[in-house]
Short mmCIF file of C-alpha atoms in Angstrom, two decimals:
data_model
loop_
_atom_site.label_atom_id
_atom_site.label_comp_id
_atom_site.label_asym_id
_atom_site.label_seq_id
_atom_site.Cartn_x
_atom_site.Cartn_y
_atom_site.Cartn_z
CA UNK A 1016 -6.61 -19.00 10.52
CA UNK A 1017 -2.99 -19.79 9.71
CA UNK A 1018 -2.57 -23.03 7.79
CA UNK A 1019 0.52 -25.16 7.22
CA UNK A 1020 0.33 -26.70 3.73
CA UNK A 1021 2.57 -29.77 3.52
CA UNK A 1022 3.28 -30.25 -0.16
CA UNK A 1023 2.23 -26.66 -0.56
CA UNK A 1024 4.38 -25.86 -3.62
CA UNK A 1025 2.89 -28.72 -5.64
CA UNK A 1026 0.02 -28.81 -8.10
CA UNK A 1027 -2.86 -29.03 -5.63
CA UNK A 1028 -0.92 -27.23 -2.91
CA UNK A 1029 -0.41 -24.00 -4.84
CA UNK A 1030 -4.05 -23.82 -5.91
CA UNK A 1031 -5.16 -24.50 -2.34
CA UNK A 1032 -2.82 -21.79 -1.10
CA UNK A 1033 -4.39 -19.30 -3.51
CA UNK A 1034 -7.90 -20.30 -2.42
CA UNK A 1035 -7.01 -19.96 1.28
CA UNK A 1036 -5.34 -16.59 0.84
CA UNK A 1037 -8.24 -15.26 -1.20
CA UNK A 1038 -10.61 -16.44 1.56
CA UNK A 1039 -8.68 -14.38 4.12
CA UNK A 1040 -6.51 -17.06 5.72
CA UNK A 1041 -2.71 -17.11 6.10
CA UNK A 1042 -0.55 -19.91 4.70
CA UNK A 1043 2.86 -21.42 5.28
CA UNK A 1044 4.12 -23.74 2.54
CA UNK A 1045 6.30 -26.76 3.35
CA UNK A 1046 7.75 -28.69 0.43
CA UNK A 1047 10.92 -30.62 -0.37
CA UNK A 1048 10.62 -29.46 -4.01
CA UNK A 1049 11.15 -33.02 -5.28
CA UNK A 1050 8.22 -32.61 -7.67
CA UNK A 1051 7.97 -28.87 -8.12
CA UNK A 1052 9.96 -25.62 -8.04
CA UNK A 1053 10.30 -22.78 -5.56
CA UNK A 1054 9.00 -20.37 -8.19
CA UNK A 1055 5.56 -21.91 -7.67
CA UNK A 1056 5.38 -20.29 -4.23
CA UNK A 1057 6.44 -16.95 -5.68
CA UNK A 1058 3.63 -17.19 -8.21
CA UNK A 1059 1.08 -17.82 -5.46
CA UNK A 1060 2.17 -14.46 -4.05
CA UNK A 1061 1.90 -12.83 -7.48
CA UNK A 1062 -1.66 -14.07 -7.94
CA UNK A 1063 -2.90 -13.07 -4.50
CA UNK A 1064 -0.66 -10.14 -3.57
CA UNK A 1065 -0.20 -11.82 -0.18
CA UNK A 1066 2.77 -13.60 1.41
CA UNK A 1067 3.14 -17.37 0.99
CA UNK A 1068 6.36 -18.19 2.87
CA UNK A 1069 8.04 -21.42 1.77
CA UNK A 1070 10.03 -23.75 4.00
CA UNK A 1071 12.08 -26.18 1.92
CA UNK A 1072 12.30 -29.51 3.70
CA UNK A 1073 10.91 -32.98 4.21
CA UNK A 1074 7.51 -33.16 5.93
CA UNK A 1075 8.53 -36.59 7.29
CA UNK A 1076 11.24 -34.92 9.37
CA UNK A 1077 9.80 -33.73 12.68
CA UNK A 1078 12.56 -31.15 13.11
CA UNK A 1079 11.57 -29.56 9.79
CA UNK A 1080 7.92 -29.43 10.81
CA UNK A 1081 8.93 -27.98 14.19
CA UNK A 1082 10.86 -25.26 12.38
CA UNK A 1083 7.70 -24.28 10.51
CA UNK A 1084 5.87 -23.78 13.81
CA UNK A 1085 8.86 -21.97 15.34
CA UNK A 1086 9.24 -19.55 12.41
CA UNK A 1087 5.60 -18.96 11.53
CA UNK A 1088 3.47 -19.97 14.51
CA UNK A 1089 0.97 -20.03 15.93
CA UNK A 1090 -0.43 -22.39 13.29
CA UNK A 1091 -4.08 -23.38 13.60
CA UNK A 1092 -4.41 -26.15 11.02
CA UNK A 1093 -2.47 -28.51 8.77
CA UNK A 1094 -3.45 -29.59 5.27
CA UNK A 1095 -1.45 -32.67 4.33
CA UNK A 1096 -0.80 -32.85 0.57
CA UNK A 1097 2.74 -34.26 0.71
CA UNK A 1098 2.82 -37.69 -0.91
CA UNK A 1099 4.38 -39.78 -3.62
CA UNK A 1100 1.51 -40.29 -6.05
CA UNK A 1101 2.50 -42.25 -9.18
CA UNK A 1102 0.39 -45.41 -9.08
CA UNK A 1103 2.58 -47.37 -11.48
CA UNK A 1104 5.81 -46.41 -9.75
CA UNK A 1105 4.32 -47.40 -6.40
CA UNK A 1106 4.01 -51.01 -7.56
CA UNK A 1107 7.77 -51.04 -8.21
CA UNK A 1108 8.83 -49.03 -5.15
CA UNK A 1109 6.41 -50.05 -2.39
CA UNK A 1110 8.81 -49.41 0.49
CA UNK A 1111 9.50 -45.84 -0.64
CA UNK A 1112 5.77 -45.16 -0.98
CA UNK A 1113 4.78 -46.63 2.39
CA UNK A 1114 7.67 -44.88 4.13
CA UNK A 1115 7.09 -41.42 2.66
CA UNK A 1116 3.30 -41.43 2.63
CA UNK A 1117 2.96 -42.67 6.20
CA UNK A 1118 5.98 -41.00 7.82
CA UNK A 1119 4.86 -37.56 6.65
CA UNK A 1120 1.50 -38.11 8.35
CA UNK A 1121 3.13 -39.28 11.58
CA UNK A 1122 5.49 -36.29 11.75
CA UNK A 1123 2.81 -33.73 10.93
CA UNK A 1124 0.41 -35.21 13.48
CA UNK A 1125 2.96 -35.48 16.29
CA UNK A 1126 4.17 -31.92 15.89
CA UNK A 1127 0.76 -30.43 15.08
CA UNK A 1128 -1.01 -32.03 18.04
CA UNK A 1129 1.90 -31.03 20.27
CA UNK A 1130 1.32 -27.43 19.24
CA UNK A 1131 -2.44 -27.58 19.71
CA UNK A 1132 -3.67 -27.42 16.11
CA UNK A 1133 -7.45 -27.42 15.74
CA UNK A 1134 -7.80 -29.04 12.32
CA UNK A 1135 -6.01 -31.65 10.21
CA UNK A 1136 -7.11 -32.13 6.60
CA UNK A 1137 -5.76 -35.14 4.71
CA UNK A 1138 -5.44 -35.52 0.95
CA UNK A 1139 -6.73 -39.01 0.16
CA UNK A 1140 -7.94 -40.61 -3.06
CA UNK A 1141 -11.01 -42.15 -4.62
CA UNK A 1142 -8.90 -45.22 -5.41
CA UNK A 1143 -9.47 -46.46 -1.85
CA UNK A 1144 -12.90 -47.65 -3.01
CA UNK A 1145 -12.63 -51.32 -3.88
CA UNK A 1146 -15.96 -52.47 -5.33
CA UNK A 1147 -16.93 -51.12 -8.79
CA UNK A 1148 -20.49 -52.26 -8.12
CA UNK A 1149 -20.80 -49.39 -5.63
CA UNK A 1150 -20.86 -46.70 -8.34
CA UNK A 1151 -21.32 -43.86 -7.85
CA UNK A 1152 -19.06 -44.09 -4.82
CA UNK A 1153 -20.37 -42.60 -1.59
CA UNK A 1154 -18.34 -42.14 1.56
CA UNK A 1155 -19.93 -45.37 2.83
CA UNK A 1156 -18.89 -47.43 -0.20
CA UNK A 1157 -16.59 -50.40 0.34
CA UNK A 1158 -12.95 -49.58 1.04
CA UNK A 1159 -10.04 -51.91 1.58
CA UNK A 1160 -6.30 -52.10 2.15
CA UNK A 1161 -6.28 -55.05 -0.27
CA UNK A 1162 -5.80 -52.75 -3.26
CA UNK A 1163 -3.76 -53.10 -6.44
CA UNK A 1164 -0.93 -50.67 -5.67
CA UNK A 1165 1.10 -49.24 -2.81
CA UNK A 1166 -0.07 -45.69 -3.45
CA UNK A 1167 -3.74 -46.52 -2.85
CA UNK A 1168 -2.88 -48.80 0.07
CA UNK A 1169 -0.79 -46.09 1.73
CA UNK A 1170 -3.68 -43.63 1.46
CA UNK A 1171 -6.13 -46.11 2.99
CA UNK A 1172 -3.64 -46.89 5.77
CA UNK A 1173 -3.40 -43.19 6.51
CA UNK A 1174 -7.18 -43.00 6.73
CA UNK A 1175 -7.17 -45.77 9.37
CA UNK A 1176 -4.48 -43.95 11.35
CA UNK A 1177 -6.40 -40.69 11.25
CA UNK A 1178 -9.63 -42.29 12.46
CA UNK A 1179 -7.76 -43.66 15.48
CA UNK A 1180 -6.05 -40.32 16.15
CA UNK A 1181 -9.39 -38.52 16.03
CA UNK A 1182 -10.88 -41.00 18.49
CA UNK A 1183 -8.31 -40.21 21.18
CA UNK A 1184 -8.14 -36.45 20.42
CA UNK A 1185 -11.82 -35.46 20.53
CA UNK A 1186 -11.03 -31.74 20.34
CA UNK A 1187 -9.30 -32.17 16.94
CA UNK A 1188 -11.10 -31.75 13.61
CA UNK A 1189 -9.85 -34.53 11.32
CA UNK A 1190 -11.12 -34.35 7.74
CA UNK A 1191 -10.32 -36.84 4.98
CA UNK A 1192 -10.88 -35.63 1.41
CA UNK A 1193 -11.09 -38.31 -1.26
CA UNK A 1194 -10.12 -36.76 -4.58
CA UNK A 1195 -11.30 -37.76 -8.02
CA UNK A 1196 -8.97 -36.92 -10.96
CA UNK A 1197 -7.83 -33.29 -10.50
CA UNK A 1198 -7.31 -31.45 -13.82
CA UNK A 1199 -6.99 -27.91 -15.13
CA UNK A 1200 -4.95 -24.97 -13.87
CA UNK A 1201 -5.39 -21.52 -12.40
CA UNK A 1202 -6.92 -19.21 -15.04
CA UNK A 1203 -4.00 -16.80 -14.66
CA UNK A 1204 -1.68 -19.36 -16.26
CA UNK A 1205 0.85 -18.74 -13.48
CA UNK A 1206 0.43 -22.06 -11.63
CA UNK A 1207 -0.42 -25.51 -12.91
CA UNK A 1208 0.60 -29.14 -13.14
CA UNK A 1209 4.29 -29.72 -13.89
CA UNK A 1210 4.94 -33.48 -14.11
CA UNK A 1211 8.50 -34.66 -14.69
CA UNK A 1212 9.13 -36.91 -17.65
CA UNK A 1213 6.26 -38.59 -19.49
CA UNK A 1214 3.02 -37.81 -17.62
CA UNK A 1215 1.07 -40.64 -16.00
CA UNK A 1216 -2.30 -38.87 -16.17
CA UNK A 1217 -4.45 -38.20 -19.21
CA UNK A 1218 -4.79 -34.41 -19.39
CA UNK A 1219 -1.07 -33.57 -19.06
CA UNK A 1220 -0.33 -36.27 -21.64
CA UNK A 1221 -2.88 -34.82 -24.05
CA UNK A 1222 -1.42 -31.37 -23.46
CA UNK A 1223 2.09 -32.57 -24.24
CA UNK A 1224 0.80 -34.04 -27.51
CA UNK A 1225 -0.91 -30.73 -28.29
CA UNK A 1226 2.28 -28.75 -27.73
CA UNK A 1227 4.31 -31.22 -29.79
CA UNK A 1228 6.57 -32.82 -27.18
CA UNK A 1229 4.78 -36.20 -27.49
CA UNK A 1230 3.66 -37.83 -30.73
CA UNK A 1231 0.14 -39.09 -30.12
CA UNK A 1232 -2.50 -39.84 -27.52
CA UNK A 1233 -2.85 -43.50 -26.62
CA UNK A 1234 -6.45 -44.40 -25.77
CA UNK A 1235 -6.32 -47.60 -23.74
CA UNK A 1236 -9.51 -49.56 -24.31
CA UNK A 1237 -12.35 -48.77 -26.70
CA UNK A 1238 -14.65 -51.68 -25.86
CA UNK A 1239 -15.77 -50.86 -22.33
CA UNK A 1240 -19.47 -50.91 -21.50
CA UNK A 1241 -19.69 -47.12 -21.67
CA UNK A 1242 -21.43 -44.76 -24.13
CA UNK A 1243 -18.39 -44.42 -26.42
CA UNK A 1244 -16.44 -47.52 -25.33
CA UNK A 1245 -13.73 -45.61 -23.48
CA UNK A 1246 -13.21 -45.33 -19.75
CA UNK A 1247 -15.25 -42.92 -17.63
CA UNK A 1248 -13.61 -40.82 -14.92
CA UNK A 1249 -14.70 -38.01 -12.58
CA UNK A 1250 -12.49 -35.07 -13.60
CA UNK A 1251 -12.57 -32.17 -11.14
CA UNK A 1252 -11.10 -28.75 -11.89
CA UNK A 1253 -8.21 -28.10 -9.49
CA UNK A 1254 -9.66 -24.67 -8.61
CA UNK A 1255 -12.89 -26.35 -7.45
CA UNK A 1256 -10.81 -28.90 -5.54
CA UNK A 1257 -8.85 -26.13 -3.83
CA UNK A 1258 -12.08 -24.44 -2.76
CA UNK A 1259 -13.15 -27.77 -1.26
CA UNK A 1260 -10.19 -27.55 1.12
CA UNK A 1261 -11.25 -24.08 2.24
CA UNK A 1262 -14.77 -25.35 2.89
CA UNK A 1263 -13.40 -28.32 4.83
CA UNK A 1264 -11.41 -26.02 7.10
CA UNK A 1265 -14.14 -23.45 7.62
CA UNK A 1266 -16.95 -25.96 8.23
CA UNK A 1267 -14.96 -28.60 10.12
CA UNK A 1268 -16.33 -29.92 13.39
CA UNK A 1269 -14.47 -31.83 16.12
CA UNK A 1270 -14.22 -35.50 15.24
CA UNK A 1271 -13.54 -37.48 12.09
CA UNK A 1272 -15.25 -36.82 8.75
CA UNK A 1273 -14.77 -38.12 5.20
CA UNK A 1274 -15.86 -36.35 2.01
CA UNK A 1275 -15.72 -37.13 -1.67
CA UNK A 1276 -14.54 -34.21 -3.79
CA UNK A 1277 -15.64 -34.76 -7.37
CA UNK A 1278 -18.25 -33.64 -9.84
CA UNK A 1279 -20.41 -36.76 -9.85
CA UNK A 1280 -20.54 -36.42 -13.67
CA UNK A 1281 -18.13 -38.83 -15.36
CA UNK A 1282 -16.37 -37.86 -18.58
CA UNK A 1283 -14.98 -40.39 -21.06
CA UNK A 1284 -11.45 -40.42 -22.41
CA UNK A 1285 -12.68 -39.43 -25.86
CA UNK A 1286 -14.85 -36.65 -24.41
CA UNK A 1287 -11.86 -35.18 -22.60
CA UNK A 1288 -9.74 -35.38 -25.75
CA UNK A 1289 -12.50 -33.68 -27.77
CA UNK A 1290 -12.75 -30.91 -25.18
CA UNK A 1291 -8.99 -30.38 -25.29
CA UNK A 1292 -9.09 -30.29 -29.08
CA UNK A 1293 -11.69 -27.53 -28.80
CA UNK A 1294 -9.36 -25.57 -26.52
CA UNK A 1295 -6.42 -26.06 -28.89
CA UNK A 1296 -8.43 -25.38 -32.04
CA UNK A 1297 -7.59 -28.50 -34.02
CA UNK A 1298 -7.66 -32.29 -33.89
CA UNK A 1299 -4.90 -34.19 -32.11
CA UNK A 1300 -3.29 -37.48 -33.23
CA UNK A 1301 -4.65 -40.43 -31.27
CA UNK A 1302 -4.40 -44.19 -31.41
CA UNK A 1303 -6.78 -46.77 -30.00
CA UNK A 1304 -4.90 -49.37 -27.95
CA UNK A 1305 -5.83 -52.49 -25.94
CA UNK A 1306 -7.02 -52.13 -22.36
CA UNK A 1307 -4.36 -51.79 -19.68
CA UNK A 1308 -4.28 -54.35 -16.87
CA UNK A 1309 -5.99 -52.99 -13.76
CA UNK A 1310 -8.04 -50.31 -15.52
CA UNK A 1311 -11.77 -50.27 -14.86
CA UNK A 1312 -14.62 -49.10 -17.07
CA UNK A 1313 -15.75 -46.30 -14.77
CA UNK A 1314 -14.98 -44.60 -11.50
CA UNK A 1315 -16.86 -41.58 -10.20
CA UNK A 1316 -18.41 -40.37 -6.98
CA UNK A 1317 -21.51 -38.99 -5.37
CA UNK A 1318 -20.29 -35.67 -3.87
CA UNK A 1319 -23.61 -34.74 -2.26
CA UNK A 1320 -22.34 -35.11 1.32
CA UNK A 1321 -19.82 -32.31 0.73
CA UNK A 1322 -22.66 -30.18 -0.58
CA UNK A 1323 -24.89 -30.85 2.40
CA UNK A 1324 -22.26 -30.54 5.16
CA UNK A 1325 -19.65 -28.19 3.70
CA UNK A 1326 -21.81 -26.15 1.36
CA UNK A 1327 -19.38 -27.00 -1.45
CA UNK A 1328 -19.97 -28.06 -5.03
CA UNK A 1329 -18.06 -27.82 -8.27
CA UNK A 1330 -18.56 -24.80 -10.52
CA UNK A 1331 -16.24 -25.51 -13.43
CA UNK A 1332 -16.63 -27.87 -16.39
CA UNK A 1333 -14.28 -30.12 -18.34
CA UNK A 1334 -14.19 -27.41 -21.01
CA UNK A 1335 -13.02 -24.91 -18.39
CA UNK A 1336 -10.35 -27.35 -17.23
CA UNK A 1337 -9.04 -27.96 -20.74
CA UNK A 1338 -9.01 -24.25 -21.57
CA UNK A 1339 -7.13 -23.40 -18.36
CA UNK A 1340 -4.68 -26.29 -18.71
CA UNK A 1341 -3.87 -25.30 -22.30
CA UNK A 1342 -3.35 -21.71 -21.19
CA UNK A 1343 -0.91 -22.93 -18.52
CA UNK A 1344 0.87 -25.22 -21.01
CA UNK A 1345 1.31 -22.60 -23.71
CA UNK A 1346 2.44 -19.97 -21.21
CA UNK A 1347 4.87 -22.43 -19.62
CA UNK A 1348 5.84 -24.96 -22.30
CA UNK A 1349 8.42 -26.62 -20.04
CA UNK A 1350 6.60 -25.97 -16.78
CA UNK A 1351 8.19 -23.83 -14.08
CA UNK A 1352 11.62 -24.28 -15.67
CA UNK A 1353 10.49 -22.31 -18.72
CA UNK A 1354 10.00 -18.70 -17.81
CA UNK A 1355 12.47 -16.59 -15.88
CA UNK A 1356 10.79 -14.57 -13.19
CA UNK A 1357 10.63 -10.78 -13.43
#
C-alpha cells in the first residue's frame, strides 16, 4: 500500500519509512522540517534504494495535505507522527502544543477520509496512563486528560477524537500506538535522532556527553524504590518501533484499536548509562542529583496485546540501542548538519 507519513522526515518517521519500504510498501513523506532536515529523506532512499518523496509543509494545513494526495495518490493509509513533543516546553507553551498536535490530526483526517483512506495510525504516548499502581501498563490501564503537561494531554485528546471518528466511519481502520521511550538509531548510521539544543531525553544527552559537547550526565534521583535507586523506563529500539507500525498497518482491522509498543522490560538510568559506556569503551562523567518534580520511579508496559494481535515483539536490546546510537553520533557529530551529501 502507499502510505503518507506525516512527520516522515523526523526520528521515528525516517525509521518507519525504511521499515515500510523494506516491507514492500510505498511512502510519501510530509514534514515542515522544523525539527529535522531534508537530507533525512534522502538517506531513507540511500538505505533502501527506493524513492521516498518529501513534501515540505505543515500537516495542519489541509491544502498541503491535499497536495500530497494530488501529487502522489492514490494513498491508502496515513501514519500520523507530526507533533510537538517536548514535555517541559509544553508546560510553558500549552496553546502551541494543543493547536499543533490537534490541528494536524484534524487536517489529516478530513483530507484522508475525503480521499477514502483505509487506515489511520496515530503516534501516541505511554504518558497517557495516569495511575502508577497499574504497572505494567496494559491498554486497559487508567488514562486521563488530567495529566501534568500539555503534550500528554494533547495526545490523550487525540485518542478521544480518533475513537469518535472510528465510531462513525466503520470502514476505517484506526490504530493508536502508545510508545514507550524510543532510543537507538538505524544500524547504517545514516539516520537517527537529531535534537536541537540540549536534549530533553536521556540517551541523546548521554551521547552528547560521550562525544564531548556536554560536560556530565545528571542522574536525577538515586533513592527511588528500584533495584539501583534510579528511575526505571521501558526503552524500545526505534527499529523495533518502526516495525510495529508496519505490523499495525498490515494487521489492522476496521474499527478502533490501541496497542502498547514497548519491551515490557524496564531499564534503569544507571543501567542505560553503563550500556552506553560499554558502547563507547570508557566511563562517562556523571553526577547524582535530587529528584525532579513530576518524575516517577517506574513506567513500563505490558506489550503482549501487540504480540497476540499484530504478531509483533521487540528483537533488539538496550545494548543494541546504545551501540547503534553511538554509531549514529560518531558518524554525524552535529546531526544532519554535519556531513555533506555525496
